[in-house]
Amino acid sequence: MFMIGQGERTVVVGPAESRHCPRCGEERDFLPQLKYSFGEFDLLFGFVYNKRYQLACSECNHGWILDTKTMEAGLERSPIPFHLRYGFVVLLALIAALAMAAYAYRHSS
Ligand SMILES: [Zn+2]
């Protein structure tokens, strides 16, 4: 069975910082977050799109977009699960391996 799914996740990637929120009109905790959409096949292979880092108010979600390069340089590891980051590469490698095996089989006899 081949199952295809998709979703959206928001992951908190750092400690909260206190800032003045223009929407709440008060001092609030702002959380650095990574928001991304993903698609996956069979829960094993996946890919990520619409990735963006943001600093969001913990009360009203108002916030700023953060620079992806700056954010990723400051992170120890990517908050995106392995199969979503490299799933597509694994899938392509698997297809290539199968194609080569089929080719070798056809030419072996
Ligand atoms: Zn707010």
PDB file of N, CA and C and ligand atoms in Angstrom:
ATOM      1  N   MET A   1       0.831  -1.213   0.000  1.00  0.00           N
ATOM      2  CA  MET A   1       0.000   0.000   0.000  1.00  0.00           C
ATOM      3  C   MET A   1       0.863   1.261   0.000  1.00  0.00           C
ATOM      4  N   PHE A   2       0.484   2.183  -0.819  1.00  0.00           N
ATOM      5  CA  PHE A   2       1.200   3.446  -0.894  1.00  0.00           C
ATOM      6  C   PHE A   2       0.327   4.530  -0.285  1.00  0.00           C
ATOM      7  N   MET A   3       0.795   5.108   0.783  1.00  0.00           N
ATOM      8  CA  MET A   3       0.003   6.153   1.407  1.00  0.00           C
ATOM      9  C   MET A   3       0.660   7.515   1.236  1.00  0.00           C
ATOM     10  N   ILE A   4      -0.146   8.476   0.875  1.00  0.00           N
ATOM     11  CA  ILE A   4       0.381   9.819   0.687  1.00  0.00           C
ATOM     12  C   ILE A   4      -0.285  10.759   1.681  1.00  0.00           C
ATOM     13  N   GLY A   5       0.525  11.524   2.376  1.00  0.00           N
ATOM     14  CA  GLY A   5      -0.035  12.448   3.345  1.00  0.00           C
ATOM     15  C   GLY A   5       0.650  13.791   3.261  1.00  0.00           C
ATOM     16  N   GLN A   6       0.052  14.758   3.884  1.00  0.00           N
ATOM     17  CA  GLN A   6       0.715  16.046   3.963  1.00  0.00           C
ATOM     18  C   GLN A   6       0.278  16.763   5.226  1.00  0.00           C
ATOM     19  N   GLY A   7       1.059  17.717   5.638  1.00  0.00           N
ATOM     20  CA  GLY A   7       0.707  18.412   6.860  1.00  0.00           C
ATOM     21  C   GLY A   7       1.538  19.658   7.053  1.00  0.00           C
ATOM     22  N   GLU A   8       1.327  20.261   8.194  1.00  0.00           N
ATOM     23  CA  GLU A   8       2.040  21.482   8.520  1.00  0.00           C
ATOM     24  C   GLU A   8       2.448  21.398   9.977  1.00  0.00           C
ATOM     25  N   ARG A   9       3.658  21.814  10.273  1.00  0.00           N
ATOM     26  CA  ARG A   9       4.132  21.759  11.644  1.00  0.00           C
ATOM     27  C   ARG A   9       4.779  23.061  12.053  1.00  0.00           C
ATOM     28  N   THR A  10       4.653  23.384  13.318  1.00  0.00           N
ATOM     29  CA  THR A  10       5.382  24.510  13.889  1.00  0.00           C
ATOM     30  C   THR A  10       6.212  23.982  15.044  1.00  0.00           C
ATOM     31  N   VAL A  11       7.505  24.186  14.988  1.00  0.00           N
ATOM     32  CA  VAL A  11       8.408  23.705  16.026  1.00  0.00           C
ATOM     33  C   VAL A  11       9.095  24.895  16.682  1.00  0.00           C
ATOM     34  N   VAL A  12       9.121  24.903  17.995  1.00  0.00           N
ATOM     35  CA  VAL A  12       9.848  25.937  18.718  1.00  0.00           C
ATOM     36  C   VAL A  12      11.333  25.585  18.691  1.00  0.00           C
ATOM     37  N   VAL A  13      12.162  26.522  18.261  1.00  0.00           N
ATOM     38  CA  VAL A  13      13.576  26.198  18.059  1.00  0.00           C
ATOM     39  C   VAL A  13      14.530  26.917  19.011  1.00  0.00           C
ATOM     40  N   GLY A  14      13.983  27.638  19.986  1.00  0.00           N
ATOM     41  CA  GLY A  14      14.904  28.324  20.893  1.00  0.00           C
ATOM     42  C   GLY A  14      14.181  28.881  22.098  1.00  0.00           C
ATOM     43  N   PRO A  15      14.923  29.519  22.973  1.00  0.00           N
ATOM     44  CA  PRO A  15      14.322  30.102  24.181  1.00  0.00           C
ATOM     45  C   PRO A  15      13.499  31.354  23.851  1.00  0.00           C
ATOM     46  N   ALA A  16      12.488  31.604  24.659  1.00  0.00           N
ATOM     47  CA  ALA A  16      11.625  32.767  24.452  1.00  0.00           C
ATOM     48  C   ALA A  16      12.383  34.048  24.771  1.00  0.00           C
ATOM     49  N   GLU A  17      12.072  35.091  24.041  1.00  0.00           N
ATOM     50  CA  GLU A  17      12.619  36.389  24.400  1.00  0.00           C
ATOM     51  C   GLU A  17      11.491  37.392  24.586  1.00  0.00           C
ATOM     52  N   SER A  18      11.715  38.282  25.533  1.00  0.00           N
ATOM     53  CA  SER A  18      10.699  39.262  25.856  1.00  0.00           C
ATOM     54  C   SER A  18      10.778  40.447  24.896  1.00  0.00           C
ATOM     55  N   ARG A  19       9.628  40.792  24.312  1.00  0.00           N
ATOM     56  CA  ARG A  19       9.564  41.932  23.400  1.00  0.00           C
ATOM     57  C   ARG A  19       8.229  42.623  23.532  1.00  0.00           C
ATOM     58  N   HIS A  20       8.201  43.828  23.067  1.00  0.00           N
ATOM     59  CA  HIS A  20       6.937  44.541  23.046  1.00  0.00           C
ATOM     60  C   HIS A  20       6.148  44.103  21.822  1.00  0.00           C
ATOM     61  N   CYS A  21       4.943  43.617  22.041  1.00  0.00           N
ATOM     62  CA  CYS A  21       4.109  43.184  20.921  1.00  0.00           C
ATOM     63  C   CYS A  21       3.200  44.323  20.481  1.00  0.00           C
ATOM     64  N   PRO A  22       3.309  44.748  19.224  1.00  0.00           N
ATOM     65  CA  PRO A  22       2.477  45.861  18.742  1.00  0.00           C
ATOM     66  C   PRO A  22       0.993  45.518  18.704  1.00  0.00           C
ATOM     67  N   ARG A  23       0.663  44.220  18.596  1.00  0.00           N
ATOM     68  CA  ARG A  23      -0.754  43.866  18.532  1.00  0.00           C
ATOM     69  C   ARG A  23      -1.385  43.778  19.919  1.00  0.00           C
ATOM     70  N   CYS A  24      -0.624  43.143  20.874  1.00  0.00           N
ATOM     71  CA  CYS A  24      -1.143  43.064  22.239  1.00  0.00           C
ATOM     72  C   CYS A  24      -0.985  44.399  22.965  1.00  0.00           C
ATOM     73  N   GLY A  25      -0.013  45.198  22.516  1.00  0.00           N
ATOM     74  CA  GLY A  25       0.253  46.462  23.188  1.00  0.00           C
ATOM     75  C   GLY A  25       0.947  46.264  24.523  1.00  0.00           C
ATOM     76  N   GLU A  26       1.552  45.093  24.697  1.00  0.00           N
ATOM     77  CA  GLU A  26       2.226  44.788  25.958  1.00  0.00           C
ATOM     78  C   GLU A  26       3.513  44.017  25.731  1.00  0.00           C
ATOM     79  N   GLU A  27       4.274  43.893  26.800  1.00  0.00           N
ATOM     80  CA  GLU A  27       5.475  43.068  26.775  1.00  0.00           C
ATOM     81  C   GLU A  27       5.055  41.592  26.785  1.00  0.00           C
ATOM     82  N   ARG A  28       5.553  40.829  25.810  1.00  0.00           N
ATOM     83  CA  ARG A  28       5.159  39.417  25.714  1.00  0.00           C
ATOM     84  C   ARG A  28       6.370  38.527  25.498  1.00  0.00           C
ATOM     85  N   ASP A  29       6.178  37.236  25.711  1.00  0.00           N
ATOM     86  CA  ASP A  29       7.200  36.261  25.348  1.00  0.00           C
ATOM     87  C   ASP A  29       7.089  35.947  23.874  1.00  0.00           C
ATOM     88  N   PHE A  30       8.191  36.129  23.162  1.00  0.00           N
ATOM     89  CA  PHE A  30       8.219  35.785  21.747  1.00  0.00           C
ATOM     90  C   PHE A  30       9.029  34.514  21.550  1.00  0.00           C
ATOM     91  N   LEU A  31       8.460  33.580  20.807  1.00  0.00           N
ATOM     92  CA  LEU A  31       9.130  32.296  20.587  1.00  0.00           C
ATOM     93  C   LEU A  31       9.676  32.183  19.168  1.00  0.00           C
ATOM     94  N   PRO A  32      10.968  31.845  19.058  1.00  0.00           N
ATOM     95  CA  PRO A  32      11.491  31.570  17.731  1.00  0.00           C
ATOM     96  C   PRO A  32      10.974  30.214  17.261  1.00  0.00           C
ATOM     97  N   GLN A  33      10.350  30.188  16.102  1.00  0.00           N
ATOM     98  CA  GLN A  33       9.729  28.954  15.612  1.00  0.00           C
ATOM     99  C   GLN A  33      10.142  28.657  14.182  1.00  0.00           C
ATOM    100  N   LEU A  34      10.087  27.392  13.865  1.00  0.00           N
ATOM    101  CA  LEU A  34      10.230  26.982  12.478  1.00  0.00           C
ATOM    102  C   LEU A  34       8.875  26.443  12.043  1.00  0.00           C
ATOM    103  N   LYS A  35       8.361  27.005  10.970  1.00  0.00           N
ATOM    104  CA  LYS A  35       7.084  26.548  10.458  1.00  0.00           C
ATOM    105  C   LYS A  35       7.317  25.940   9.090  1.00  0.00           C
ATOM    106  N   TYR A  36       6.794  24.754   8.863  1.00  0.00           N
ATOM    107  CA  TYR A  36       6.989  24.162   7.544  1.00  0.00           C
ATOM    108  C   TYR A  36       5.833  23.266   7.148  1.00  0.00           C
ATOM    109  N   SER A  37       5.664  23.127   5.867  1.00  0.00           N
ATOM    110  CA  SER A  37       4.690  22.187   5.321  1.00  0.00           C
ATOM    111  C   SER A  37       5.459  21.010   4.773  1.00  0.00           C
ATOM    112  N   PHE A  38       4.848  19.852   4.801  1.00  0.00           N
ATOM    113  CA  PHE A  38       5.544  18.684   4.272  1.00  0.00           C
ATOM    114  C   PHE A  38       4.566  17.743   3.597  1.00  0.00           C
ATOM    115  N   GLY A  39       5.130  16.977   2.711  1.00  0.00           N
ATOM    116  CA  GLY A  39       4.362  15.909   2.093  1.00  0.00           C
ATOM    117  C   GLY A  39       5.104  14.631   2.376  1.00  0.00           C
ATOM    118  N   GLU A  40       4.394  13.541   2.538  1.00  0.00           N
ATOM    119  CA  GLU A  40       5.111  12.290   2.736  1.00  0.00           C
ATOM    120  C   GLU A  40       4.409  11.131   2.058  1.00  0.00           C
ATOM    121  N   PHE A  41       5.217  10.171   1.667  1.00  0.00           N
ATOM    122  CA  PHE A  41       4.720   8.963   1.043  1.00  0.00           C
ATOM    123  C   PHE A  41       4.967   7.810   1.987  1.00  0.00           C
ATOM    124  N   ASP A  42       3.901   7.113   2.363  1.00  0.00           N
ATOM    125  CA  ASP A  42       4.095   5.898   3.131  1.00  0.00           C
ATOM    126  C   ASP A  42       4.785   6.126   4.479  1.00  0.00           C
ATOM    127  N   LEU A  43       4.788   7.347   4.968  1.00  0.00           N
ATOM    128  CA  LEU A  43       5.410   7.739   6.230  1.00  0.00           C
ATOM    129  C   LEU A  43       6.922   7.529   6.268  1.00  0.00           C
ATOM    130  N   LEU A  44       7.492   7.161   5.147  1.00  0.00           N
ATOM    131  CA  LEU A  44       8.933   6.897   5.118  1.00  0.00           C
ATOM    132  C   LEU A  44       9.686   7.948   4.317  1.00  0.00           C
ATOM    133  N   PHE A  45       9.104   8.316   3.197  1.00  0.00           N
ATOM    134  CA  PHE A  45       9.753   9.286   2.342  1.00  0.00           C
ATOM    135  C   PHE A  45       8.962  10.576   2.358  1.00  0.00           C
ATOM    136  N   GLY A  46       9.661  11.654   2.476  1.00  0.00           N
ATOM    137  CA  GLY A  46       8.933  12.914   2.506  1.00  0.00           C
ATOM    138  C   GLY A  46       9.764  14.066   2.001  1.00  0.00           C
ATOM    139  N   PHE A  47       9.127  15.204   1.917  1.00  0.00           N
ATOM    140  CA  PHE A  47       9.843  16.406   1.511  1.00  0.00           C
ATOM    141  C   PHE A  47       9.210  17.610   2.196  1.00  0.00           C
ATOM    142  N   VAL A  48      10.000  18.635   2.328  1.00  0.00           N
ATOM    143  CA  VAL A  48       9.563  19.826   3.036  1.00  0.00           C
ATOM    144  C   VAL A  48       9.454  20.991   2.068  1.00  0.00           C
ATOM    145  N   TYR A  49       8.392  21.758   2.206  1.00  0.00           N
ATOM    146  CA  TYR A  49       8.286  22.982   1.418  1.00  0.00           C
ATOM    147  C   TYR A  49       7.720  24.085   2.295  1.00  0.00           C
ATOM    148  N   ASN A  50       7.752  25.303   1.809  1.00  0.00           N
ATOM    149  CA  ASN A  50       7.254  26.455   2.574  1.00  0.00           C
ATOM    150  C   ASN A  50       7.921  26.592   3.933  1.00  0.00           C
ATOM    151  N   LYS A  51       9.218  26.318   4.004  1.00  0.00           N
ATOM    152  CA  LYS A  51       9.916  26.406   5.281  1.00  0.00           C
ATOM    153  C   LYS A  51      10.181  27.864   5.633  1.00  0.00           C
ATOM    154  N   ARG A  52       9.867  28.234   6.858  1.00  0.00           N
ATOM    155  CA  ARG A  52      10.228  29.592   7.269  1.00  0.00           C
ATOM    156  C   ARG A  52      10.393  29.688   8.778  1.00  0.00           C
ATOM    157  N   TYR A  53      11.335  30.516   9.163  1.00  0.00           N
ATOM    158  CA  TYR A  53      11.556  30.777  10.582  1.00  0.00           C
ATOM    159  C   TYR A  53      10.835  32.052  10.952  1.00  0.00           C
ATOM    160  N   GLN A  54      10.266  32.060  12.143  1.00  0.00           N
ATOM    161  CA  GLN A  54       9.538  33.245  12.571  1.00  0.00           C
ATOM    162  C   GLN A  54       9.668  33.442  14.073  1.00  0.00           C
ATOM    163  N   LEU A  55       9.504  34.662  14.484  1.00  0.00           N
ATOM    164  CA  LEU A  55       9.487  34.989  15.895  1.00  0.00           C
ATOM    165  C   LEU A  55       8.059  35.396  16.197  1.00  0.00           C
ATOM    166  N   ALA A  56       7.358  34.603  17.010  1.00  0.00           N
ATOM    167  CA  ALA A  56       5.934  34.843  17.186  1.00  0.00           C
ATOM    168  C   ALA A  56       5.552  35.096  18.637  1.00  0.00           C
ATOM    169  N   CYS A  57       4.636  36.014  18.832  1.00  0.00           N
ATOM    170  CA  CYS A  57       4.089  36.327  20.140  1.00  0.00           C
ATOM    171  C   CYS A  57       3.342  35.101  20.676  1.00  0.00           C
ATOM    172  N   SER A  58       3.608  34.727  21.927  1.00  0.00           N
ATOM    173  CA  SER A  58       2.982  33.531  22.489  1.00  0.00           C
ATOM    174  C   SER A  58       1.494  33.743  22.777  1.00  0.00           C
ATOM    175  N   GLU A  59       1.036  34.988  22.772  1.00  0.00           N
ATOM    176  CA  GLU A  59      -0.377  35.268  23.036  1.00  0.00           C
ATOM    177  C   GLU A  59      -1.206  35.358  21.751  1.00  0.00           C
ATOM    178  N   CYS A  60      -0.742  36.163  20.815  1.00  0.00           N
ATOM    179  CA  CYS A  60      -1.590  36.439  19.650  1.00  0.00           C
ATOM    180  C   CYS A  60      -0.988  35.939  18.339  1.00  0.00           C
ATOM    181  N   ASN A  61       0.242  35.370  18.406  1.00  0.00           N
ATOM    182  CA  ASN A  61       0.904  34.825  17.208  1.00  0.00           C
ATOM    183  C   ASN A  61       1.384  35.869  16.219  1.00  0.00           C
ATOM    184  N   HIS A  62       1.248  37.130  16.573  1.00  0.00           N
ATOM    185  CA  HIS A  62       1.810  38.172  15.728  1.00  0.00           C
ATOM    186  C   HIS A  62       3.320  38.020  15.744  1.00  0.00           C
ATOM    187  N   GLY A  63       3.965  38.284  14.635  1.00  0.00           N
ATOM    188  CA  GLY A  63       5.410  38.101  14.670  1.00  0.00           C
ATOM    189  C   GLY A  63       6.144  38.562  13.451  1.00  0.00           C
ATOM    190  N   TRP A  64       7.414  38.179  13.412  1.00  0.00           N
ATOM    191  CA  TRP A  64       8.297  38.551  12.314  1.00  0.00           C
ATOM    192  C   TRP A  64       8.850  37.310  11.642  1.00  0.00           C
ATOM    193  N   ILE A  65       9.127  37.432  10.378  1.00  0.00           N
ATOM    194  CA  ILE A  65       9.838  36.379   9.652  1.00  0.00           C
ATOM    195  C   ILE A  65      11.332  36.545   9.938  1.00  0.00           C
ATOM    196  N   LEU A  66      11.988  35.437  10.233  1.00  0.00           N
ATOM    197  CA  LEU A  66      13.425  35.481  10.491  1.00  0.00           C
ATOM    198  C   LEU A  66      14.188  34.954   9.293  1.00  0.00           C
ATOM    199  N   ASP A  67      15.440  35.392   9.193  1.00  0.00           N
ATOM    200  CA  ASP A  67      16.265  34.950   8.080  1.00  0.00           C
ATOM    201  C   ASP A  67      16.670  33.486   8.246  1.00  0.00           C
ATOM    202  N   THR A  68      16.355  32.666   7.242  1.00  0.00           N
ATOM    203  CA  THR A  68      16.591  31.217   7.329  1.00  0.00           C
ATOM    204  C   THR A  68      18.068  30.881   7.522  1.00  0.00           C
ATOM    205  N   LYS A  69      18.934  31.521   6.747  1.00  0.00           N
ATOM    206  CA  LYS A  69      20.370  31.226   6.839  1.00  0.00           C
ATOM    207  C   LYS A  69      20.919  31.545   8.221  1.00  0.00           C
ATOM    208  N   THR A  70      20.558  32.706   8.758  1.00  0.00           N
ATOM    209  CA  THR A  70      21.030  33.105  10.082  1.00  0.00           C
ATOM    210  C   THR A  70      20.549  32.126  11.136  1.00  0.00           C
ATOM    211  N   MET A  71      19.270  31.732  11.031  1.00  0.00           N
ATOM    212  CA  MET A  71      18.689  30.821  12.009  1.00  0.00           C
ATOM    213  C   MET A  71      19.360  29.444  11.964  1.00  0.00           C
ATOM    214  N   GLU A  72      19.551  28.920  10.778  1.00  0.00           N
ATOM    215  CA  GLU A  72      20.104  27.569  10.662  1.00  0.00           C
ATOM    216  C   GLU A  72      21.563  27.532  11.084  1.00  0.00           C
ATOM    217  N   ALA A  73      22.257  28.654  10.929  1.00  0.00           N
ATOM    218  CA  ALA A  73      23.653  28.718  11.366  1.00  0.00           C
ATOM    219  C   ALA A  73      23.722  28.638  12.887  1.00  0.00           C
ATOM    220  N   GLY A  74      22.679  29.117  13.572  1.00  0.00           N
ATOM    221  CA  GLY A  74      22.673  29.139  15.028  1.00  0.00           C
ATOM    222  C   GLY A  74      22.133  27.862  15.655  1.00  0.00           C
ATOM    223  N   LEU A  75      21.570  26.973  14.843  1.00  0.00           N
ATOM    224  CA  LEU A  75      20.981  25.749  15.382  1.00  0.00           C
ATOM    225  C   LEU A  75      21.995  24.601  15.367  1.00  0.00           C
ATOM    226  N   GLU A  76      21.957  23.772  16.407  1.00  0.00           N
ATOM    227  CA  GLU A  76      22.876  22.634  16.456  1.00  0.00           C
ATOM    228  C   GLU A  76      22.488  21.583  15.419  1.00  0.00           C
ATOM    229  N   ARG A  77      21.184  21.331  15.334  1.00  0.00           N
ATOM    230  CA  ARG A  77      20.736  20.393  14.308  1.00  0.00           C
ATOM    231  C   ARG A  77      19.384  20.866  13.797  1.00  0.00           C
ATOM    232  N   SER A  78      19.037  20.442  12.612  1.00  0.00           N
ATOM    233  CA  SER A  78      17.783  20.864  12.027  1.00  0.00           C
ATOM    234  C   SER A  78      16.621  20.245  12.793  1.00  0.00           C
ATOM    235  N   PRO A  79      15.589  21.045  13.079  1.00  0.00           N
ATOM    236  CA  PRO A  79      14.411  20.508  13.778  1.00  0.00           C
ATOM    237  C   PRO A  79      13.516  19.673  12.874  1.00  0.00           C
ATOM    238  N   ILE A  80      13.855  19.572  11.619  1.00  0.00           N
ATOM    239  CA  ILE A  80      13.056  18.777  10.690  1.00  0.00           C
ATOM    240  C   ILE A  80      13.505  17.314  10.755  1.00  0.00           C
ATOM    241  N   PRO A  81      12.561  16.373  10.911  1.00  0.00           N
ATOM    242  CA  PRO A  81      12.928  14.954  11.004  1.00  0.00           C
ATOM    243  C   PRO A  81      13.698  14.466   9.782  1.00  0.00           C
ATOM    244  N   PHE A  82      14.599  13.530  10.038  1.00  0.00           N
ATOM    245  CA  PHE A  82      15.499  13.028   9.002  1.00  0.00           C
ATOM    246  C   PHE A  82      14.769  12.586   7.734  1.00  0.00           C
ATOM    247  N   HIS A  83      13.698  11.806   7.895  1.00  0.00           N
ATOM    248  CA  HIS A  83      13.039  11.243   6.707  1.00  0.00           C
ATOM    249  C   HIS A  83      12.387  12.318   5.839  1.00  0.00           C
ATOM    250  N   LEU A  84      12.099  13.482   6.447  1.00  0.00           N
ATOM    251  CA  LEU A  84      11.527  14.563   5.652  1.00  0.00           C
ATOM    252  C   LEU A  84      12.616  15.354   4.944  1.00  0.00           C
ATOM    253  N   ARG A  85      13.812  15.378   5.567  1.00  0.00           N
ATOM    254  CA  ARG A  85      14.894  16.144   4.966  1.00  0.00           C
ATOM    255  C   ARG A  85      15.540  15.373   3.826  1.00  0.00           C
ATOM    256  N   TYR A  86      15.722  14.060   4.042  1.00  0.00           N
ATOM    257  CA  TYR A  86      16.467  13.276   3.058  1.00  0.00           C
ATOM    258  C   TYR A  86      15.627  12.187   2.403  1.00  0.00           C
ATOM    259  N   GLY A  87      14.341  12.132   2.759  1.00  0.00           N
ATOM    260  CA  GLY A  87      13.483  11.080   2.233  1.00  0.00           C
ATOM    261  C   GLY A  87      13.455  11.025   0.719  1.00  0.00           C
ATOM    262  N   PHE A  88      13.435  12.200   0.103  1.00  0.00           N
ATOM    263  CA  PHE A  88      13.347  12.241  -1.353  1.00  0.00           C
ATOM    264  C   PHE A  88      14.612  11.701  -1.998  1.00  0.00           C
ATOM    265  N   VAL A  89      15.740  12.017  -1.368  1.00  0.00           N
ATOM    266  CA  VAL A  89      17.027  11.522  -1.868  1.00  0.00           C
ATOM    267  C   VAL A  89      17.071  10.004  -1.741  1.00  0.00           C
ATOM    268  N   VAL A  90      16.625   9.495  -0.587  1.00  0.00           N
ATOM    269  CA  VAL A  90      16.592   8.048  -0.351  1.00  0.00           C
ATOM    270  C   VAL A  90      15.687   7.373  -1.379  1.00  0.00           C
ATOM    271  N   LEU A  91      14.531   7.987  -1.619  1.00  0.00           N
ATOM    272  CA  LEU A  91      13.578   7.434  -2.585  1.00  0.00           C
ATOM    273  C   LEU A  91      14.185   7.367  -3.983  1.00  0.00           C
ATOM    274  N   LEU A  92      14.855   8.444  -4.390  1.00  0.00           N
ATOM    275  CA  LEU A  92      15.470   8.483  -5.715  1.00  0.00           C
ATOM    276  C   LEU A  92      16.590   7.463  -5.829  1.00  0.00           C
ATOM    277  N   ALA A  93      17.379   7.324  -4.768  1.00  0.00           N
ATOM    278  CA  ALA A  93      18.470   6.353  -4.752  1.00  0.00           C
ATOM    279  C   ALA A  93      17.916   4.940  -4.885  1.00  0.00           C
ATOM    280  N   LEU A  94      16.798   4.700  -4.206  1.00  0.00           N
ATOM    281  CA  LEU A  94      16.146   3.394  -4.239  1.00  0.00           C
ATOM    282  C   LEU A  94      15.646   3.069  -5.646  1.00  0.00           C
ATOM    283  N   ILE A  95      15.030   4.050  -6.284  1.00  0.00           N
ATOM    284  CA  ILE A  95      14.531   3.870  -7.653  1.00  0.00           C
ATOM    285  C   ILE A  95      15.696   3.608  -8.605  1.00  0.00           C
ATOM    286  N   ALA A  96      16.780   4.345  -8.432  1.00  0.00           N
ATOM    287  CA  ALA A  96      17.964   4.171  -9.271  1.00  0.00           C
ATOM    288  C   ALA A  96      18.551   2.774  -9.084  1.00  0.00           C
ATOM    289  N   ALA A  97      18.609   2.318  -7.842  1.00  0.00           N
ATOM    290  CA  ALA A  97      19.155   0.996  -7.534  1.00  0.00           C
ATOM    291  C   ALA A  97      18.284  -0.094  -8.165  1.00  0.00           C
ATOM    292  N   LEU A  98      16.980   0.075  -8.074  1.00  0.00           N
ATOM    293  CA  LEU A  98      16.046  -0.894  -8.656  1.00  0.00           C
ATOM    294  C   LEU A  98      16.165  -0.929 -10.175  1.00  0.00           C
ATOM    295  N   ALA A  99      16.286   0.250 -10.771  1.00  0.00           N
ATOM    296  CA  ALA A  99      16.416   0.348 -12.219  1.00  0.00           C
ATOM    297  C   ALA A  99      17.698  -0.334 -12.678  1.00  0.00           C
ATOM    298  N   MET A 100      18.775  -0.142 -11.928  1.00  0.00           N
ATOM    299  CA  MET A 100      20.048  -0.753 -12.272  1.00  0.00           C
ATOM    300  C   MET A 100      19.996  -2.266 -12.116  1.00  0.00           C
ATOM    301  N   ALA A 101      19.319  -2.702 -11.056  1.00  0.00           N
ATOM    302  CA  ALA A 101      19.173  -4.145 -10.821  1.00  0.00           C
ATOM    303  C   ALA A 101      18.373  -4.782 -11.949  1.00  0.00           C
ATOM    304  N   ALA A 102      17.292  -4.111 -12.369  1.00  0.00           N
ATOM    305  CA  ALA A 102      16.454  -4.598 -13.457  1.00  0.00           C
ATOM    306  C   ALA A 102      17.237  -4.652 -14.756  1.00  0.00           C
ATOM    307  N   TYR A 103      18.036  -3.624 -14.980  1.00  0.00           N
ATOM    308  CA  TYR A 103      18.870  -3.550 -16.189  1.00  0.00           C
ATOM    309  C   TYR A 103      19.883  -4.680 -16.196  1.00  0.00           C
ATOM    310  N   ALA A 104      20.562  -4.890 -15.078  1.00  0.00           N
ATOM    311  CA  ALA A 104      21.576  -5.936 -14.963  1.00  0.00           C
ATOM    312  C   ALA A 104      20.948  -7.312 -15.162  1.00  0.00           C
ATOM    313  N   TYR A 105      19.742  -7.498 -14.611  1.00  0.00           N
ATOM    314  CA  TYR A 105      19.042  -8.776 -14.703  1.00  0.00           C
ATOM    315  C   TYR A 105      18.697  -9.085 -16.165  1.00  0.00           C
ATOM    316  N   ARG A 106      18.220  -8.062 -16.871  1.00  0.00           N
ATOM    317  CA  ARG A 106      17.781  -8.241 -18.234  1.00  0.00           C
ATOM    318  C   ARG A 106      18.965  -8.586 -19.165  1.00  0.00           C
ATOM    319  N   HIS A 107      20.127  -8.093 -18.795  1.00  0.00           N
ATOM    320  CA  HIS A 107      21.292  -8.315 -19.646  1.00  0.00           C
ATOM    321  C   HIS A 107      22.196  -9.460 -19.175  1.00  0.00           C
ATOM    322  N   SER A 108      21.739 -10.170 -18.147  1.00  0.00           N
ATOM    323  CA  SER A 108      22.600 -11.205 -17.589  1.00  0.00           C
ATOM    324  C   SER A 108      22.434 -12.548 -18.297  1.00  0.00           C
ATOM    325  N   SER A 109      21.233 -12.756 -18.951  1.00  0.00           N
ATOM    326  CA  SER A 109      21.045 -14.087 -19.555  1.00  0.00           C
ATOM    327  C   SER A 109      21.092 -14.049 -21.080  1.00  0.00           C
TER     328      SER A 109
HETATM  329 ZN    ZN B   1       0.885  39.678  20.851  1.00  0.00          ZN
END
